[in-house]
Short mmCIF file of C-alpha atoms and ligand atoms in Angstrom, two decimals:
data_model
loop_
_atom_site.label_atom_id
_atom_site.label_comp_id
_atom_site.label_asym_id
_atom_site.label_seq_id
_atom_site.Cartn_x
_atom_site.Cartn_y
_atom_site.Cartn_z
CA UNK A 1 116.31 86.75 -100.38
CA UNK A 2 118.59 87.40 -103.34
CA UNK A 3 118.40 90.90 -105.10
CA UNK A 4 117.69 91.42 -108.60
CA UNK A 5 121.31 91.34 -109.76
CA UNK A 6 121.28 88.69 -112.48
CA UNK A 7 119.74 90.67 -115.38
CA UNK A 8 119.19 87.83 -117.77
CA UNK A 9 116.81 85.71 -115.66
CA UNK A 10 114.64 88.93 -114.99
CA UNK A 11 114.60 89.65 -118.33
CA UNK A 12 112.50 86.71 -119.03
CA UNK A 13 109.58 88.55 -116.17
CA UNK A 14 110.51 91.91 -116.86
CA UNK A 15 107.12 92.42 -119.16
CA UNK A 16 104.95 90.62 -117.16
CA UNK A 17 106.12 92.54 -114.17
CA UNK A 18 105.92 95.69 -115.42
CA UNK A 19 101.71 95.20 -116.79
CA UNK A 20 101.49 93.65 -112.57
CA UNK A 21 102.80 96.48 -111.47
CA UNK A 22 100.15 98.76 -113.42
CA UNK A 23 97.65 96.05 -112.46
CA UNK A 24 98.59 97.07 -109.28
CA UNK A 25 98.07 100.48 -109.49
CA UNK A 26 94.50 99.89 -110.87
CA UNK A 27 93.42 98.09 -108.32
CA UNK A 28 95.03 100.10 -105.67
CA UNK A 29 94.64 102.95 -106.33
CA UNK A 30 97.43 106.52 -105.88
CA UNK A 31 100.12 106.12 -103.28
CA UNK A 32 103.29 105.23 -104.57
CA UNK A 33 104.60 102.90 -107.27
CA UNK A 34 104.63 98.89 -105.60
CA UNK A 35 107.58 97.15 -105.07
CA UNK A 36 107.55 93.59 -107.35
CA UNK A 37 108.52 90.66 -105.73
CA UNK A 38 108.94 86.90 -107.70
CA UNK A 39 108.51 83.55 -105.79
CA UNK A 40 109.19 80.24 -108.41
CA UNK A 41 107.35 76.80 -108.41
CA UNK A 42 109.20 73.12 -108.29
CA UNK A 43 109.44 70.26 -109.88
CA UNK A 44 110.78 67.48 -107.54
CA UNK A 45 112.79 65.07 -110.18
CA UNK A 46 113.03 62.25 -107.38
CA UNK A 47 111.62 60.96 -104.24
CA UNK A 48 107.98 60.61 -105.36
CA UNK A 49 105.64 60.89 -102.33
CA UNK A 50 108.54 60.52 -99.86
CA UNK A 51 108.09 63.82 -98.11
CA UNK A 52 105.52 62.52 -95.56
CA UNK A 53 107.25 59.32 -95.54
CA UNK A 54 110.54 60.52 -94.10
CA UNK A 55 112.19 59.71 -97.11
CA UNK A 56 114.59 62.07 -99.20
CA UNK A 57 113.43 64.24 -101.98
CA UNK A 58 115.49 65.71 -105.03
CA UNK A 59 113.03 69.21 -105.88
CA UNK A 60 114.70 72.35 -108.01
CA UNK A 61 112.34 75.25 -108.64
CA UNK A 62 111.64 76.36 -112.62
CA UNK A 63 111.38 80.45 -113.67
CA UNK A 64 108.00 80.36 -113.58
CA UNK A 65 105.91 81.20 -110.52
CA UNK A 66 104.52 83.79 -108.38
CA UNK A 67 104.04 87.45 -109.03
CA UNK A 68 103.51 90.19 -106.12
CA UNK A 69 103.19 93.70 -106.05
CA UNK A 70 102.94 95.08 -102.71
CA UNK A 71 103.01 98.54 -100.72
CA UNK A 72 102.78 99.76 -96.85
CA UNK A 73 99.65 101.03 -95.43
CA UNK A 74 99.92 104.06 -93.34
CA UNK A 75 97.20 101.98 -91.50
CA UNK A 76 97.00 98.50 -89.73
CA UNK A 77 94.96 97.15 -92.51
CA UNK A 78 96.18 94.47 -94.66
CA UNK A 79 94.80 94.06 -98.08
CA UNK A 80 94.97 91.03 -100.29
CA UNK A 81 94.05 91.49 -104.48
CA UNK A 82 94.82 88.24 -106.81
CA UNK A 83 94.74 88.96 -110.86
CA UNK A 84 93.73 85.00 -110.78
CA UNK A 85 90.94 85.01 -108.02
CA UNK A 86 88.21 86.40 -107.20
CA UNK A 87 87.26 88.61 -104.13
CA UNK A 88 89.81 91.27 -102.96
CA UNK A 89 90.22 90.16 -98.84
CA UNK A 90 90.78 92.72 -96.17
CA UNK A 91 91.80 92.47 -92.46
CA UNK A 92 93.26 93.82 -89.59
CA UNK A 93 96.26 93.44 -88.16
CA UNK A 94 95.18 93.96 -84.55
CA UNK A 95 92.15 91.61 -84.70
CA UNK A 96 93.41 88.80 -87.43
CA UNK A 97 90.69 85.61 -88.23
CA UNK A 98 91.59 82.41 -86.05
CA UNK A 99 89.41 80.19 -88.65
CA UNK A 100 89.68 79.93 -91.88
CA UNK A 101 87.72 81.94 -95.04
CA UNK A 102 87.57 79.13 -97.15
CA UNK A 103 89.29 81.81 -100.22
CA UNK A 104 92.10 81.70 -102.03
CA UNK A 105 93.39 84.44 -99.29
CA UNK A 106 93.60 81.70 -96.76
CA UNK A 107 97.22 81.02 -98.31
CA UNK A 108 98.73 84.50 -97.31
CA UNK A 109 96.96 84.76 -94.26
CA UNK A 110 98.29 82.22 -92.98
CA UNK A 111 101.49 83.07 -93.56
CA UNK A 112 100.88 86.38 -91.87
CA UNK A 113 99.55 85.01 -88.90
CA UNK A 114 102.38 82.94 -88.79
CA UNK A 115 104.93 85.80 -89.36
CA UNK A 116 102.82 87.70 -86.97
CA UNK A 117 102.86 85.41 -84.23
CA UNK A 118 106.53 85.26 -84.62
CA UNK A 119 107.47 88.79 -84.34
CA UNK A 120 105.36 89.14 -81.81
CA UNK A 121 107.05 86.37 -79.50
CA UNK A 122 110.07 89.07 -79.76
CA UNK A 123 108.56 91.85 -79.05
CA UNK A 124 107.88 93.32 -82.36
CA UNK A 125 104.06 94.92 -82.34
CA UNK A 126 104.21 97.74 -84.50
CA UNK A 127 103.98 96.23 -87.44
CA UNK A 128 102.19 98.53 -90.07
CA UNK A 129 99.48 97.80 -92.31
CA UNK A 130 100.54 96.60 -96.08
CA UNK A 131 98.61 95.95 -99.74
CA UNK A 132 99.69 93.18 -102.04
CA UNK A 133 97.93 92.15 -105.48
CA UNK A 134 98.83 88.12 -106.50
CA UNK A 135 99.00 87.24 -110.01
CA UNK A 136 101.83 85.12 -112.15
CA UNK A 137 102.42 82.71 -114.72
CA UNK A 138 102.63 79.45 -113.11
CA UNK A 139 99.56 77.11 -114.02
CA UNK A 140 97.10 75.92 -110.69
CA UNK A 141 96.84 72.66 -110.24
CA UNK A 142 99.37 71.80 -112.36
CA UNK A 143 101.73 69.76 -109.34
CA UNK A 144 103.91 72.86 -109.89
CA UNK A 145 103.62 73.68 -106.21
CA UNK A 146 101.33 77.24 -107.04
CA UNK A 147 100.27 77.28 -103.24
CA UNK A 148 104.09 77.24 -101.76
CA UNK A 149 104.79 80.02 -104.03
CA UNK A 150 102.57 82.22 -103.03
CA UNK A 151 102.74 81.41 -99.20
CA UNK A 152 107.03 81.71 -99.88
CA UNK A 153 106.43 84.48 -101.82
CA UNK A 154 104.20 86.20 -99.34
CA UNK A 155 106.46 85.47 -97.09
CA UNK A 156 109.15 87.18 -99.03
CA UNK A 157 107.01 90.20 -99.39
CA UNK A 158 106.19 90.65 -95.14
CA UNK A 159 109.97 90.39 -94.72
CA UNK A 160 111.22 92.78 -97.34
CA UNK A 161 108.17 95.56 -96.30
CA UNK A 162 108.95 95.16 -92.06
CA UNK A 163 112.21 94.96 -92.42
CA UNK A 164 112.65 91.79 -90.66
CA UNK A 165 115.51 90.09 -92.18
CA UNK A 166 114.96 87.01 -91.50
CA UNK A 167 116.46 83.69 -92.44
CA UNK A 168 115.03 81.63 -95.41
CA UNK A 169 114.22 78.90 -93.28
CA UNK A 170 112.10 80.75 -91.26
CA UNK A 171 109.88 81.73 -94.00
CA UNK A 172 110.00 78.58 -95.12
CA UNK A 173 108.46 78.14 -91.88
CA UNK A 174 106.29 80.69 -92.02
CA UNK A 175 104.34 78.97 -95.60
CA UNK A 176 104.46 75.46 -94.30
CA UNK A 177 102.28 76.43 -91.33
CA UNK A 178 100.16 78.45 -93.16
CA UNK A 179 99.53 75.30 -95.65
CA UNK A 180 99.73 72.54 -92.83
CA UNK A 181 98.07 74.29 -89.79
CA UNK A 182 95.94 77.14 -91.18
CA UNK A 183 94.83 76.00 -94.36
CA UNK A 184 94.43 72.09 -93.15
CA UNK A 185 96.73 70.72 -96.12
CA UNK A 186 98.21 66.97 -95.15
CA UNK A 187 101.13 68.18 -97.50
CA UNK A 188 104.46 66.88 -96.96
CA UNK A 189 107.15 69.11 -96.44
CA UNK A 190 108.92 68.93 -100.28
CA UNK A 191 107.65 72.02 -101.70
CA UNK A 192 107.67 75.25 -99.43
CA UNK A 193 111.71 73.73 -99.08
CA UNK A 194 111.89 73.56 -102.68
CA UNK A 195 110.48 77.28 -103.64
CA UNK A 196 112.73 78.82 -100.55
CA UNK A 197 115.80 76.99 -100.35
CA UNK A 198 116.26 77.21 -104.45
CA UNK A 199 119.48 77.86 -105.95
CA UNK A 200 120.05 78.48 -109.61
CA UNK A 201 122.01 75.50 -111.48
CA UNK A 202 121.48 73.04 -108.25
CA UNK A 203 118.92 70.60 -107.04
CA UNK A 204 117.76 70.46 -103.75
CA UNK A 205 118.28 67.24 -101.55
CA UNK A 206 116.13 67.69 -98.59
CA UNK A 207 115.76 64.28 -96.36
CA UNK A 208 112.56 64.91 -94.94
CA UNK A 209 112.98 62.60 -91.49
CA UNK A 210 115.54 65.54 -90.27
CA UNK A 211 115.15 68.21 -92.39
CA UNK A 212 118.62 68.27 -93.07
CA UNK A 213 119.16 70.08 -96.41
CA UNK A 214 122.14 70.80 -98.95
CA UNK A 215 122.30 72.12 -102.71
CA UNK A 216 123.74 69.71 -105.54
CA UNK A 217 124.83 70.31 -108.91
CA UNK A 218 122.97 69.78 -112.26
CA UNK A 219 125.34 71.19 -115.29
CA UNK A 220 122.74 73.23 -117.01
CA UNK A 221 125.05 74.26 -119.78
CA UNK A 222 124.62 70.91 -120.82
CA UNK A 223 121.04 69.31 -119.95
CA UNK A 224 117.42 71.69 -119.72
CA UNK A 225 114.37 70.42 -117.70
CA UNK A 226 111.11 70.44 -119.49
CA UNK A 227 108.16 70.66 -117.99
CA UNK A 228 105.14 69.14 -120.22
CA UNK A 229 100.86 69.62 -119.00
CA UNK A 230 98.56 67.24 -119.68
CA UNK A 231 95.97 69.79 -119.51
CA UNK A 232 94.08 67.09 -116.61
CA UNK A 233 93.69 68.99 -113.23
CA UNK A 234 93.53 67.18 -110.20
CA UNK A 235 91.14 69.20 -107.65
CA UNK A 236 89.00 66.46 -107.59
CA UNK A 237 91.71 64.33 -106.96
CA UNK A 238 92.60 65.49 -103.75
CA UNK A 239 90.69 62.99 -101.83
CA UNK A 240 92.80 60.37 -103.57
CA UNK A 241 96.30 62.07 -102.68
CA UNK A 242 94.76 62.33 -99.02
CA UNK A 243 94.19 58.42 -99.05
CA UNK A 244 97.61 57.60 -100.23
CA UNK A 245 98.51 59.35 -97.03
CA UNK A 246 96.60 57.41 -94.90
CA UNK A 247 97.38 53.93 -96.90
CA UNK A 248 101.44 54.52 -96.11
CA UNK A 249 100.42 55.35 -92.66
CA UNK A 250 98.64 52.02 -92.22
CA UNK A 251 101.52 50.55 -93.47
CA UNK A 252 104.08 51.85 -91.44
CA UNK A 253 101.30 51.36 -88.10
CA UNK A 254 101.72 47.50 -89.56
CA UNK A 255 105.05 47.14 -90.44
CA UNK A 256 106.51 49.18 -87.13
CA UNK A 257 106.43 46.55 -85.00
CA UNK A 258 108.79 44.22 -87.08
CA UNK A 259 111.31 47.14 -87.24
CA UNK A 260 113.19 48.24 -84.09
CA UNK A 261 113.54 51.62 -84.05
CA UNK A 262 111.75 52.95 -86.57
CA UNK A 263 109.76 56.19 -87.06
CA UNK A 264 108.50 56.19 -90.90
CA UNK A 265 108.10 54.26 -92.89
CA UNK A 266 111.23 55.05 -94.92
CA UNK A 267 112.89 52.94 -92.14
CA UNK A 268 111.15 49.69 -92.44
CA UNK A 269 113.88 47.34 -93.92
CA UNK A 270 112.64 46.39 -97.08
CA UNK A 271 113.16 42.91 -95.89
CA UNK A 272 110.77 43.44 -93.53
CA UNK A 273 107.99 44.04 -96.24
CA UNK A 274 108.88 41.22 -98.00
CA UNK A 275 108.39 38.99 -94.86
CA UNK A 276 104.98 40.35 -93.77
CA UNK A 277 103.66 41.50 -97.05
CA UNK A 278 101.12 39.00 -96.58
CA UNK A 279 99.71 40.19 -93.51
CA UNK A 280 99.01 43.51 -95.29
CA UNK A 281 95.98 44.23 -97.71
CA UNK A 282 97.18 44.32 -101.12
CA UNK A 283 96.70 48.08 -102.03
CA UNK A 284 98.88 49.09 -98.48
CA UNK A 285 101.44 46.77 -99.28
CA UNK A 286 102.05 48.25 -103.01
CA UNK A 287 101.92 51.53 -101.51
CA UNK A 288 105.04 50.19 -99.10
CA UNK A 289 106.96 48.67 -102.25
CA UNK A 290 106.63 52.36 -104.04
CA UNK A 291 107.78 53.80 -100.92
CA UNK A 292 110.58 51.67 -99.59
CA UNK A 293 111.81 51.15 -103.52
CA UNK A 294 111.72 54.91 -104.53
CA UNK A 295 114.12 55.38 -101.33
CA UNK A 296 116.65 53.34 -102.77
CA UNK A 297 116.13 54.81 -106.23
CA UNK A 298 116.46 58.20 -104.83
CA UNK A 299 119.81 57.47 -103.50
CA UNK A 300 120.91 55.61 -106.33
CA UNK A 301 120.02 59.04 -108.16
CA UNK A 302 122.01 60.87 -105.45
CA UNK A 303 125.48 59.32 -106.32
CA UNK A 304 124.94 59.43 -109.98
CA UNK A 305 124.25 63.07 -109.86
CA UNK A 306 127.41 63.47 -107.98
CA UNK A 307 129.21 61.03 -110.42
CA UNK A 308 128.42 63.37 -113.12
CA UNK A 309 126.07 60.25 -114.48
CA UNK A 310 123.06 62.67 -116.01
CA UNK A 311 121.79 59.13 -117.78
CA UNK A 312 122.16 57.25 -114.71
CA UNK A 313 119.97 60.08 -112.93
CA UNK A 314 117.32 59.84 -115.72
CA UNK A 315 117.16 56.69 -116.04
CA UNK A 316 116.18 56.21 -111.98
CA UNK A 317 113.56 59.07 -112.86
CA UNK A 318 111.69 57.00 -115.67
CA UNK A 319 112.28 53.82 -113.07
CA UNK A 320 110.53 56.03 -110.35
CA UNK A 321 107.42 56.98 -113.27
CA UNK A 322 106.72 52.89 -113.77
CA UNK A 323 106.75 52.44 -109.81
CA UNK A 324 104.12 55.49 -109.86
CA UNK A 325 102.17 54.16 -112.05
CA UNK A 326 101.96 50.49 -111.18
CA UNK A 327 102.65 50.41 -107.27
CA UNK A 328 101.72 53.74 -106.21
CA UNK A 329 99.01 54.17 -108.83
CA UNK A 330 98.83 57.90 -109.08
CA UNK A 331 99.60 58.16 -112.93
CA UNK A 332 96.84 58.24 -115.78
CA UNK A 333 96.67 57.46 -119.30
CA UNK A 334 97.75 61.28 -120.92
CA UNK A 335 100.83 60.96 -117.96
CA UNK A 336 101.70 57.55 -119.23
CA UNK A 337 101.63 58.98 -122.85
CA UNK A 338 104.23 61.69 -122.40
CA UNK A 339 106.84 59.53 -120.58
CA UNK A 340 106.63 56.86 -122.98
CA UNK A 341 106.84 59.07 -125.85
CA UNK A 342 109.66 61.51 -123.61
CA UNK A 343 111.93 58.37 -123.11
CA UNK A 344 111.78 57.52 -127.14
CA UNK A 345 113.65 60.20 -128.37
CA UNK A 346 117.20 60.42 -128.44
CA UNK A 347 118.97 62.88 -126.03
CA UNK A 348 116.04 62.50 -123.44
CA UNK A 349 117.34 60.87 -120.72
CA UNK A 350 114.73 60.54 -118.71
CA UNK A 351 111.27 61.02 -117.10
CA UNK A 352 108.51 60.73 -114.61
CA UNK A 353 105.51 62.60 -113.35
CA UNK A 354 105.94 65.23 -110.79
CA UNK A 355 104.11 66.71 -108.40
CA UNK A 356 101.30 64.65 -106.45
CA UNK A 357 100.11 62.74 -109.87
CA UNK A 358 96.36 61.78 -110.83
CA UNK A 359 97.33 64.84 -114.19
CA UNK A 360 99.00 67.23 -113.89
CA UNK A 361 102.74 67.67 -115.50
CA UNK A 362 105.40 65.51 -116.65
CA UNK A 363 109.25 66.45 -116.07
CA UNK A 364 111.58 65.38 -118.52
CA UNK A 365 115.42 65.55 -118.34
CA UNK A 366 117.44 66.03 -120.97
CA UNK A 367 120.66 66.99 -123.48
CA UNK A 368 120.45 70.34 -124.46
CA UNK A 369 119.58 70.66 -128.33
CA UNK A 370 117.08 67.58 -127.75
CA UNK A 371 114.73 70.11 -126.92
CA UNK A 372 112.77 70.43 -130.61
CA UNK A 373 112.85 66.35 -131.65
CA UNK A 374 110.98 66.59 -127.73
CA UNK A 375 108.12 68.62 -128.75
CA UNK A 376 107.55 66.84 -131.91
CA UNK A 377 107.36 63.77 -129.93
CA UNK A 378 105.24 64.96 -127.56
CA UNK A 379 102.94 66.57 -129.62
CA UNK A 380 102.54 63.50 -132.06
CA UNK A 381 101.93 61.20 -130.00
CA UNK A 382 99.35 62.88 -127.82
CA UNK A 383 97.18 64.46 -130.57
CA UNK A 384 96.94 60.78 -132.05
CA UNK A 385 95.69 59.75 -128.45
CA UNK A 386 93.81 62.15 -126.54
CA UNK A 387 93.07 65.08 -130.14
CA UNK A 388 94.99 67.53 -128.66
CA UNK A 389 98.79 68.68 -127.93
CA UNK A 390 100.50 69.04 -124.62
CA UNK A 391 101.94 72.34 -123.51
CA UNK A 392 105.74 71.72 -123.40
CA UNK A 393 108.10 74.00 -121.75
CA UNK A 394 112.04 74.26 -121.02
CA UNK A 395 113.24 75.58 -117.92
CA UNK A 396 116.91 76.13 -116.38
CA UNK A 397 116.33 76.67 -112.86
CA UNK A 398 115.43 79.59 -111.07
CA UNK A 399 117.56 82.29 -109.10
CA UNK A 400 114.79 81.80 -106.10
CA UNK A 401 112.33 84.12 -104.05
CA UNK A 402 113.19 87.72 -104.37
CA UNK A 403 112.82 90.89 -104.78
CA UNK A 404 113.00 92.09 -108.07
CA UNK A 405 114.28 95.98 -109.17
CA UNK A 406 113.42 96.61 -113.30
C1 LIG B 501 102.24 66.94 -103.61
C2 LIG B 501 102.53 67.38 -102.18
C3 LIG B 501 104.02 67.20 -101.85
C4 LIG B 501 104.47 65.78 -102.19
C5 LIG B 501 104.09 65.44 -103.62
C6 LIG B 501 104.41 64.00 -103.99
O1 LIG B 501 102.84 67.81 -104.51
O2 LIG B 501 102.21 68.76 -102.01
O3 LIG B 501 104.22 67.50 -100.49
O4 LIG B 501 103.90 64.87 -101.28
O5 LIG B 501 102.70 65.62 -103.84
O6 LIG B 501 105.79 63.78 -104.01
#
């Protein structure tokens, strides 16, 4: 966890923080002022649906996420409050749920099962009782990754109030299960990685077939991300991310056989499609092509990055955006607006959709002082389409989960 000592990124939460932490003491009631805690959401900028491929993803989180105030118990009682959600969710620590509640307050207690069941494997069962109220500025549904922040950020939270000290990977760890094994998510592994591992003024490159990890460089004195919202959420999309799941897993059952060795599909030889393409249905082997394509790309991204080629990097993000939309087919029409319209204007140098797809948000790359001739590009374009205008914002990284001292 990093501690609040870079003053100018707080100051952007300081307000909002403050009016949580008298949220806080509304809902909870006299015992101390709560400690405030921040955990960020992602965009990844490339490897589109890689993560439960194997493949490598490119994922940097953006100062807007998760808020948390939270205090001890004297008690073993744990107490979970959301300014967003209904239903204030209390349990025990010495006789925690095994199933699910179907809430929102599955999220954190998963991760405190997880945290639980950790601590206790060393010995640690004295664990006291704690309080923490949710809230925070980062839109649901959005493909902004809402759920890892608030499993990383609960995370966060249990370490900082036990004293644990533990490493970021662990709570890393500690959300993924929660998500994967409590909460019965098929996510890959992209965004608990992205919210825990971030670094301000770096990407993440995570290859997801090892989990092997490092930080790499984007020069935001010179470029911004921005971050625009269609406005379309994708709940009732989530059947549809599940099946594209299932479609690359019927590929890679197919395609395994014709490549030695391999354990994803991210290891099929593209070569390999091309020969037995026609032994797959149509929809699987399009799936493959995204896949096995958006690999390449991704690496291709990788050494432009390190080349210091910003246009080279945006240009394989708007490549990856076509592939989405015509192999993968996860875009939509108002997605397909704002990249089209993003890529027009001078200084942009690139963009894609982010996140699982089907709405959602767009990411855009670009030169700093592009950022105005952006919105009025956006916001053209989309009222003459759809009536409305797209919520646009800039972001410059994120300084990661922490604690945060006003
Ligand atoms: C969702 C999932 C991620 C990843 C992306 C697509 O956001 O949660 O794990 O699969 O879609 O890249």
């Amino acid at each position: 966890m990093v501690s609040a000592s870079a003053p100018l990124d707080e100051e952007r939460h300081a307000a909002a923080l403050e009016g949580h932490a008298r949220a806080f003491e509304t809902s909870f009631r006299a015992g101390g002022p709560p400690r405030l805690f921040f955990a960020p959401g992602r965009v990844n900028l490339m490897g589109a649906h890689l993560d439960y491929n194997g493949g490598p993803v490119m994922p940097t989180a953006i100062d807007r996420g998760t808020f948390l105030a939270a205090r001890p118990r004297a008690d073993r009682r744990v107490v979970f409050a959301s300014l967003r959600e209904a239903g204030r969710q209390a349990f025990s620590l010495d006789e925690l749920p095994d199933e699910r509640t179907g809430s929102w307050a599955d999220y954190p207690l998963g991760v405190l099962r997880s945290t639980l069941a950790r601590q206790r494997a060393v010995g640690r069962d004295d664990l006291g009782g704690v309080e923490i109220l949710f809230g925070g500025n980062l839109p649901v549904g959005a493909g902004l990754s809402s759920s890892a922040s608030i499993c990383v950020g609960t995370a966060t939270v249990l370490d900082a109030l036990w004293e644990l000290e533990e490493a970021p990977l662990e709570r890393v760890a500690s959300a993924l299960e929660a998500e994967r094994e409590f909460v019965g998510v098929q996510c890959g592994i992209m965004d608990p990685y992205a919210v825990g591992l971030a670094r301000p003024g770096h990407i993440l490159w995570l290859d997801c077939k090892d989990r092997s990890w490092e930080h790499l460089p984007l020069d935001f004195s010179h470029l911004s991300l921005a971050v625009a919202d269609t406005g379309v959420r994708r709940e009732l999309a989530e059947g549809a991310f599940n099946e594209r799941v299932a479609e690359c897993g019927r590929a890679f059952e197919q395609l395994a056989a014709h490549a030695l060795g391999a354990t994803c599909l991210r290891d099929v030889p593209p070569a390999v499609l091309e020969e037995h393409r026609g032994s797959l249905a149509p929809n699987v082997a399009m799936r493959a092509e995204h896949v096995l394509r958006e690999v390449e790309r991704t690496f291709e991204a990788r050494a432009a990055l390190l080349a210091g080629d910003a246009a080279g990097f945006g240009g394989a993000m708007t490549e990856a955006h076509a592939s989405l939309r015509d192999s993968f087919e996860v875009s939509c029409a108002e997605l397909d607006r704002l990249v089209e319209d993003a890529t027009s204007v001078p200084g942009v140098l690139g963009s894609r959709l982010t996140g699982a797809g089907f709405g959602g948000c767009s990411v855009i790359l670009l030169e700093r002082g592009a950022e105005e001739d952006l919105r009025a590009a956006l916001d053209a374009g989309f009222r003459r389409a759809f009536g409305r205008t797209p919520k646009l914002e800039v972001f410059h990284g994120d300084l990661g989960p922490r604690e945060v001292v006003l």
